[in-house]
Short mmCIF file of C-alpha atoms and ligand atoms in Angstrom, two decimals:
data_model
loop_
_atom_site.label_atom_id
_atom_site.label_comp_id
_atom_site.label_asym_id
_atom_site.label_seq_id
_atom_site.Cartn_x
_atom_site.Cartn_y
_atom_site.Cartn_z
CA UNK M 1 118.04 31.96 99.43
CA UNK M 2 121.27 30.76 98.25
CA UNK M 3 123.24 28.73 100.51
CA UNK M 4 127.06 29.91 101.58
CA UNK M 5 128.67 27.53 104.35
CA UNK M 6 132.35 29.60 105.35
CA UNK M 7 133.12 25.44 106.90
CA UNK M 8 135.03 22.64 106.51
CA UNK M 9 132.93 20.47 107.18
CA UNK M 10 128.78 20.85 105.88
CA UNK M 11 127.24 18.35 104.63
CA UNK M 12 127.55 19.39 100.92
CA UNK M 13 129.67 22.15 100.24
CA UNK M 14 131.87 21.55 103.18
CA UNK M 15 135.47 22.95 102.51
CA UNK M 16 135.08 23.95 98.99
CA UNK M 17 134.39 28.27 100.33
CA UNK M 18 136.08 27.52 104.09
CA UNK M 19 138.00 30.53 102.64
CA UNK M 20 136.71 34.44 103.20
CA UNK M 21 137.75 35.00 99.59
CA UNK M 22 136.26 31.35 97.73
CA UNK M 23 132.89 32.27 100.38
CA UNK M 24 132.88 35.79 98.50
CA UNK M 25 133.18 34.36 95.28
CA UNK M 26 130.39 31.91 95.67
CA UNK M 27 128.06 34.29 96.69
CA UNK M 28 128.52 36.31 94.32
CA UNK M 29 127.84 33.60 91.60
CA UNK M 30 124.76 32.52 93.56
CA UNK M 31 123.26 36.08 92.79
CA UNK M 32 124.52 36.14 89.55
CA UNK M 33 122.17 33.18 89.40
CA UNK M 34 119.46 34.47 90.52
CA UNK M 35 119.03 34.00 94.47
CA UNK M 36 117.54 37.09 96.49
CA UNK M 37 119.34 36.50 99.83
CA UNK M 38 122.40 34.44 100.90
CA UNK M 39 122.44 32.89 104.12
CA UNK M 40 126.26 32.33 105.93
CA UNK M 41 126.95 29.52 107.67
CA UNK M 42 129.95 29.28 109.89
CA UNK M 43 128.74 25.91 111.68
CA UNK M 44 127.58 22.80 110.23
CA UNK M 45 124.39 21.64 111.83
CA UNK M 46 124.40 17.91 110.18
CA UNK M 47 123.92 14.87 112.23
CA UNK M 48 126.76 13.78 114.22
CA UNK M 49 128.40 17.15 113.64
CA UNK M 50 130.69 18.67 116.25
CA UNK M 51 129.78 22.02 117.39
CA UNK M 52 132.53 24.96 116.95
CA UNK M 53 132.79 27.95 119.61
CA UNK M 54 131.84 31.30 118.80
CA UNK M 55 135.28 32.94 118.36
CA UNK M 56 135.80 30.66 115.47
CA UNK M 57 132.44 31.13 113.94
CA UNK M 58 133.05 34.75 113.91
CA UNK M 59 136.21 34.12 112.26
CA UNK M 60 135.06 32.36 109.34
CA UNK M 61 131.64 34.71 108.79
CA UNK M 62 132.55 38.16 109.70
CA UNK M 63 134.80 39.43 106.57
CA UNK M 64 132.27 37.37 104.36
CA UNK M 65 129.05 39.39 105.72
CA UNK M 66 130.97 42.67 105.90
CA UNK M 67 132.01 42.43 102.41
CA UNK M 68 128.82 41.06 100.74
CA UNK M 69 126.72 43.32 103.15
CA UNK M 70 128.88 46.77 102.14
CA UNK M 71 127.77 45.76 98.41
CA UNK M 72 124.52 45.86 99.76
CA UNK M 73 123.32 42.36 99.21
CA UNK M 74 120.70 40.76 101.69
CA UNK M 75 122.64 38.52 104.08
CA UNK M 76 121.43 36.28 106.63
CA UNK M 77 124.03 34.39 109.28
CA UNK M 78 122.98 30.85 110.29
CA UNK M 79 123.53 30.58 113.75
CA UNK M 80 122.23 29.53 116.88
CA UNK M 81 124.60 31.85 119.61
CA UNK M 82 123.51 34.82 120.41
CA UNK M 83 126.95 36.68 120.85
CA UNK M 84 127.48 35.43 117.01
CA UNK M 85 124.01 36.87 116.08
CA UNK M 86 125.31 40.41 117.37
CA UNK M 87 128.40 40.79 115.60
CA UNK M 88 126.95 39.43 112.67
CA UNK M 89 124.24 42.26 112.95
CA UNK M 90 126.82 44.57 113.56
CA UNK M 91 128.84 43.53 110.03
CA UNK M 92 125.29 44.54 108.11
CA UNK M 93 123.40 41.14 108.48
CA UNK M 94 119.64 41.89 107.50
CA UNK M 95 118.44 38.02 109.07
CA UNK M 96 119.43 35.68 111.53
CA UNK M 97 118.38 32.32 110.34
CA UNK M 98 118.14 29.96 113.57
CA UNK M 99 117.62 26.34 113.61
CA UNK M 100 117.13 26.55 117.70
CA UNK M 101 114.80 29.19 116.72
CA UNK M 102 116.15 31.86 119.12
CA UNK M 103 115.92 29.44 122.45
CA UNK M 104 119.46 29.97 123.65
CA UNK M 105 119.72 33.01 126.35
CA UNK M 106 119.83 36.38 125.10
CA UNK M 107 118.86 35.51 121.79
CA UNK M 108 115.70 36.60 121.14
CA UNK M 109 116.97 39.91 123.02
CA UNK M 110 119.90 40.19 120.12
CA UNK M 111 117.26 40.16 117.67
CA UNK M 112 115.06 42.74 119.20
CA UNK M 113 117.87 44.96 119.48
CA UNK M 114 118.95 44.31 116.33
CA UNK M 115 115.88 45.06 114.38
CA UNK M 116 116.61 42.35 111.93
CA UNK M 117 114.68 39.39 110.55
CA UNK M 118 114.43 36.21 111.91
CA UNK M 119 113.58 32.67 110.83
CA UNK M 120 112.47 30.33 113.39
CA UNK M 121 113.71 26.88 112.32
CA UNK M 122 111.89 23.27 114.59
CA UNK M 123 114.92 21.01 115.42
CA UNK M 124 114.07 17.60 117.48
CA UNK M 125 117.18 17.42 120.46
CA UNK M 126 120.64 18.74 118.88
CA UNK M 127 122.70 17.76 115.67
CA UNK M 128 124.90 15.54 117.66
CA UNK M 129 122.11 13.19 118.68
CA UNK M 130 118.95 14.08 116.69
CA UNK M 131 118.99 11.28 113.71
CA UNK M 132 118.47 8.70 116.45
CA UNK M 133 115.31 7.58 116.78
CA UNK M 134 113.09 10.51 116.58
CA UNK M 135 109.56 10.64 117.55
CA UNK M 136 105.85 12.74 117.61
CA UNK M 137 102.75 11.03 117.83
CA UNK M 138 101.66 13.99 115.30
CA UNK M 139 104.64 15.38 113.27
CA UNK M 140 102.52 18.15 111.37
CA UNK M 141 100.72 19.37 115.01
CA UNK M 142 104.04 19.11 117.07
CA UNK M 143 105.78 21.28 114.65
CA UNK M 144 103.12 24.16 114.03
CA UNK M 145 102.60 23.86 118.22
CA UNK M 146 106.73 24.24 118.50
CA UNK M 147 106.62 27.08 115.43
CA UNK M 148 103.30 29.09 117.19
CA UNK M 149 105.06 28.88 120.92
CA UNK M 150 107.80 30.55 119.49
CA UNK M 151 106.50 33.09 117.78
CA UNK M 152 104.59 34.03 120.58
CA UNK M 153 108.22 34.33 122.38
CA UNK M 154 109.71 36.47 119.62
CA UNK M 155 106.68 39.05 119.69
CA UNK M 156 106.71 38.70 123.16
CA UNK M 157 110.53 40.11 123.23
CA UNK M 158 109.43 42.79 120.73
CA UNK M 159 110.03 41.20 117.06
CA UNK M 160 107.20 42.16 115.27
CA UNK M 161 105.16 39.82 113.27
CA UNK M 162 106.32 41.47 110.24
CA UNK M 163 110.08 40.20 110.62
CA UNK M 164 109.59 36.60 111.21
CA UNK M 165 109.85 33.57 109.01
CA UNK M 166 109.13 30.03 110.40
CA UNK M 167 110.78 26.80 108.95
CA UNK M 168 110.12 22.86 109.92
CA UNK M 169 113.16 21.63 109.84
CA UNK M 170 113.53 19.55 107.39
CA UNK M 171 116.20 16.76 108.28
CA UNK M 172 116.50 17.81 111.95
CA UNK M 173 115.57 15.16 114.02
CA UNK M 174 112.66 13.66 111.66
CA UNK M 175 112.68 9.88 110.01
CA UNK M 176 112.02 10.10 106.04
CA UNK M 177 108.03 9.27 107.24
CA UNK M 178 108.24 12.47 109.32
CA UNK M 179 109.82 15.02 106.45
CA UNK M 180 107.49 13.60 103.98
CA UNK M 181 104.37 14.36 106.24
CA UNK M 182 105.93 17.99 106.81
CA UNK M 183 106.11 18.27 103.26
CA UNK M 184 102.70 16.93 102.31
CA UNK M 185 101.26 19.66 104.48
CA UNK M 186 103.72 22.36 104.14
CA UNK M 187 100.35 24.43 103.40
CA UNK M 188 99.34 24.32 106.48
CA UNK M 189 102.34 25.98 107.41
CA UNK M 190 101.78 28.54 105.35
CA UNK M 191 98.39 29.59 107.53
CA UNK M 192 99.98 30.81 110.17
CA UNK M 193 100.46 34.30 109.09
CA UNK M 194 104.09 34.54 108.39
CA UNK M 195 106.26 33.39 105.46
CA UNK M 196 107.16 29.48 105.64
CA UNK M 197 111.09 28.85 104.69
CA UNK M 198 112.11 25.07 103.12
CA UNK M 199 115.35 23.53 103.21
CA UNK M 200 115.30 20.55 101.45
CA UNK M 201 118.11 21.00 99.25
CA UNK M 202 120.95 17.70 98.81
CA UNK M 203 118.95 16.53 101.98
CA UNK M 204 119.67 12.79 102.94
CA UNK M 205 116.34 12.12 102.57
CA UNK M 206 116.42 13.05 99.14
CA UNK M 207 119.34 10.16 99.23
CA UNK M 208 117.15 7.96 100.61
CA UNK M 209 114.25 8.53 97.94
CA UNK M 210 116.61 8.07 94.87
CA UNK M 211 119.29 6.03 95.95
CA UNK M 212 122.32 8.85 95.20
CA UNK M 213 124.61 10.49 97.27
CA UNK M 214 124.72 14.01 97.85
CA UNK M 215 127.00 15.39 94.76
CA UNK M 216 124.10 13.52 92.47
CA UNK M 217 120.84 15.14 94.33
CA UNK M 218 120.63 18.41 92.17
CA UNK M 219 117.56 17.11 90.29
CA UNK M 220 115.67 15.61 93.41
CA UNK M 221 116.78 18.94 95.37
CA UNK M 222 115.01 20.69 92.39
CA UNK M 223 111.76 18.48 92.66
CA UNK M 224 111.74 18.81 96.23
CA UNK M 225 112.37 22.84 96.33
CA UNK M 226 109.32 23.55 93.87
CA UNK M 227 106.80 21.10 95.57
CA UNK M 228 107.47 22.97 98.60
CA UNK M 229 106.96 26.27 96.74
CA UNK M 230 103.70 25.05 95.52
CA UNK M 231 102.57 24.41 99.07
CA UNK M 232 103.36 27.65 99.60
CA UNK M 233 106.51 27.98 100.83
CA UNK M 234 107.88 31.66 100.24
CA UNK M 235 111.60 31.30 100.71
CA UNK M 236 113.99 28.33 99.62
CA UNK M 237 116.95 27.61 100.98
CA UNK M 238 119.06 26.06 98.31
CA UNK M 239 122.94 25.08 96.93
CA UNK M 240 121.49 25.12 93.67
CA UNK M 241 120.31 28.29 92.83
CA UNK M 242 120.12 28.47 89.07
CA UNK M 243 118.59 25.21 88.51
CA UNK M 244 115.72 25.95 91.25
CA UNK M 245 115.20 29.30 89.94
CA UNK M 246 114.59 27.59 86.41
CA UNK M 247 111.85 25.19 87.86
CA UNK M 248 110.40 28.16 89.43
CA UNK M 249 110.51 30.00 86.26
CA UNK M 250 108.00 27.63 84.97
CA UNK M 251 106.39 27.41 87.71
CA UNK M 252 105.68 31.14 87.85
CA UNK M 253 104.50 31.02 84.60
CA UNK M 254 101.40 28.78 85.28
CA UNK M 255 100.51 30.55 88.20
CA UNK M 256 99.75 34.59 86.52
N1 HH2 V 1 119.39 23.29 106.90
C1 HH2 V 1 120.72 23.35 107.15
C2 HH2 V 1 121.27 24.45 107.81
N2 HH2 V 1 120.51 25.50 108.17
N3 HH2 V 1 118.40 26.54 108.27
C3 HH2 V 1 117.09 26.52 108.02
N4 HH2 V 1 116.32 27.55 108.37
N5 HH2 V 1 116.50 25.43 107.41
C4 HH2 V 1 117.20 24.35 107.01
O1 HH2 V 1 116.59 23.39 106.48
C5 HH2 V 1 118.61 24.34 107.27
C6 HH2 V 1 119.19 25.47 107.92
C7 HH2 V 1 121.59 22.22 106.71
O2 HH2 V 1 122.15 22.49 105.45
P1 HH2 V 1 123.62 23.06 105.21
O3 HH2 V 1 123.79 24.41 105.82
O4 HH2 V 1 123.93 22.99 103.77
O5 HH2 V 1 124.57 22.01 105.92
P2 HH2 V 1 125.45 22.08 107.23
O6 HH2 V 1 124.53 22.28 108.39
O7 HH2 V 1 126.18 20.77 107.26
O8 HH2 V 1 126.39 23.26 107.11
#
């Protein structure tokens, strides 16, 4: 899943495709690289971040999804409001990627109606706050208990099994102790019957491991996105598309 944020302001890529036309563009090279799905962003989600309203959102995503979606490319919007998640659905979205995991009213109900995928992300409080001082007594157990509870919701609302993905969050509200647990047991993820998403890519707590900022993470991004595939994670959400696809090339290779 290659990664397109239509924002000024993400934590990587922020401003460089704010434009409907540059956002286009860079999808289009992300397939050309190899990625199987795009997922649009029209609202950074980083720590400290400041939420934008859904008129806005639309804005900046709409054209993009209608344009990449009429080519018939497999989009999915990353957003948490459910009026957002409609229209998106609407301009030929195939996946709602939420990092609230469908929690906000009317939600889940958007999906349902929509008869679209979903990925059901675990987030610790809200980007503004969530970077200070998180805590679980069991990261690993409070995560899969968060993930189960809401798939239980989803089916509950009428999304089948079959159209969900579940995700951990990596970076969203966890300590580098925390995200490194999650990642040591990713597998155990991957038992709960549905396909496990990772987004580890430029991460700060790749920062943290190596020392670099975020323009020099490509290569810990890389590491990070196949160990997670090896604990079976089925979908990777990543800026760097052609270099993961070339780890996973070897990968792949081993495992025939
Ligand atoms: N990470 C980000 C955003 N959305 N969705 C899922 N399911 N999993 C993730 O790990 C995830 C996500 C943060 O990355 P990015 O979109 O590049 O940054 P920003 O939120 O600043 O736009």
């Amino acid at each position: 899943m290659g990664v397109v944020n239509v924002t000024p302001d993400s934590f990587f890529d922020g401003g460089l495709y704010a434009s409907t036309e540059s956002a286009i563009c860079h999808a289009v090279r992300l397939l050309e690289e190899g990625a199987d799905m795009l997922d649009i962003g029209g609202e950074s989600t980083r720590p400290g971040g400041t939420p934008v309203n859904a008129a806005e959102e639309l804005r900046r995503i709409v054209p993009v999804v209608q344009a990449l979606a009429s080519r018939d490319i497999p989009v999915s919007v990353d957003t948490s409001k459910p009026e957002v998640m409609c229209a998106a659905i609407e301009a030929g979205a195939v996946m709602i990627n939420d990092v609230n995991a469908l929690q906000a009213p009317g939600a889940l109900e958007a999906v349902a109606a929509g008869n679209v995928a979903a990925c059901l992300m675990h987030m610790q409080g809200e980007p503004r706050c969530m970077q200070i001082n998180p805590q679980y007594s069991d990261v690993v157990a409070e995560v899969k208990d968060f993930l189960q509870r809401r798939l239980n919701a989803a089916q509950a609302a009428g999304i089948s099994l079959g159209r969900l993905v579940i995700d951990p969050g990596f970076g969203f509200g966890k300590t580098l102790e925390h995200n490194l647990e999650l990642l040591r047991h990713l597998d155990r993820f991957a038992d709960m019957g549905v396909p496990v998403l990772a987004g580890l890519s430029r991460k700060s707590m790749l920062g943290k491991l190596t020392g670099n900022e975020v323009d020099d993470r490509i290569h810990a991004s890389v590491a990070a996105a196949l160990l997670a595939a090896v604990r079976g994670a089925r979908i990777l959400r990543v800026h760097d598309v052609r270099a993961t696809r070339d780890a996973l090339a070897v990968y792949n290779a081993l495992e025939q």
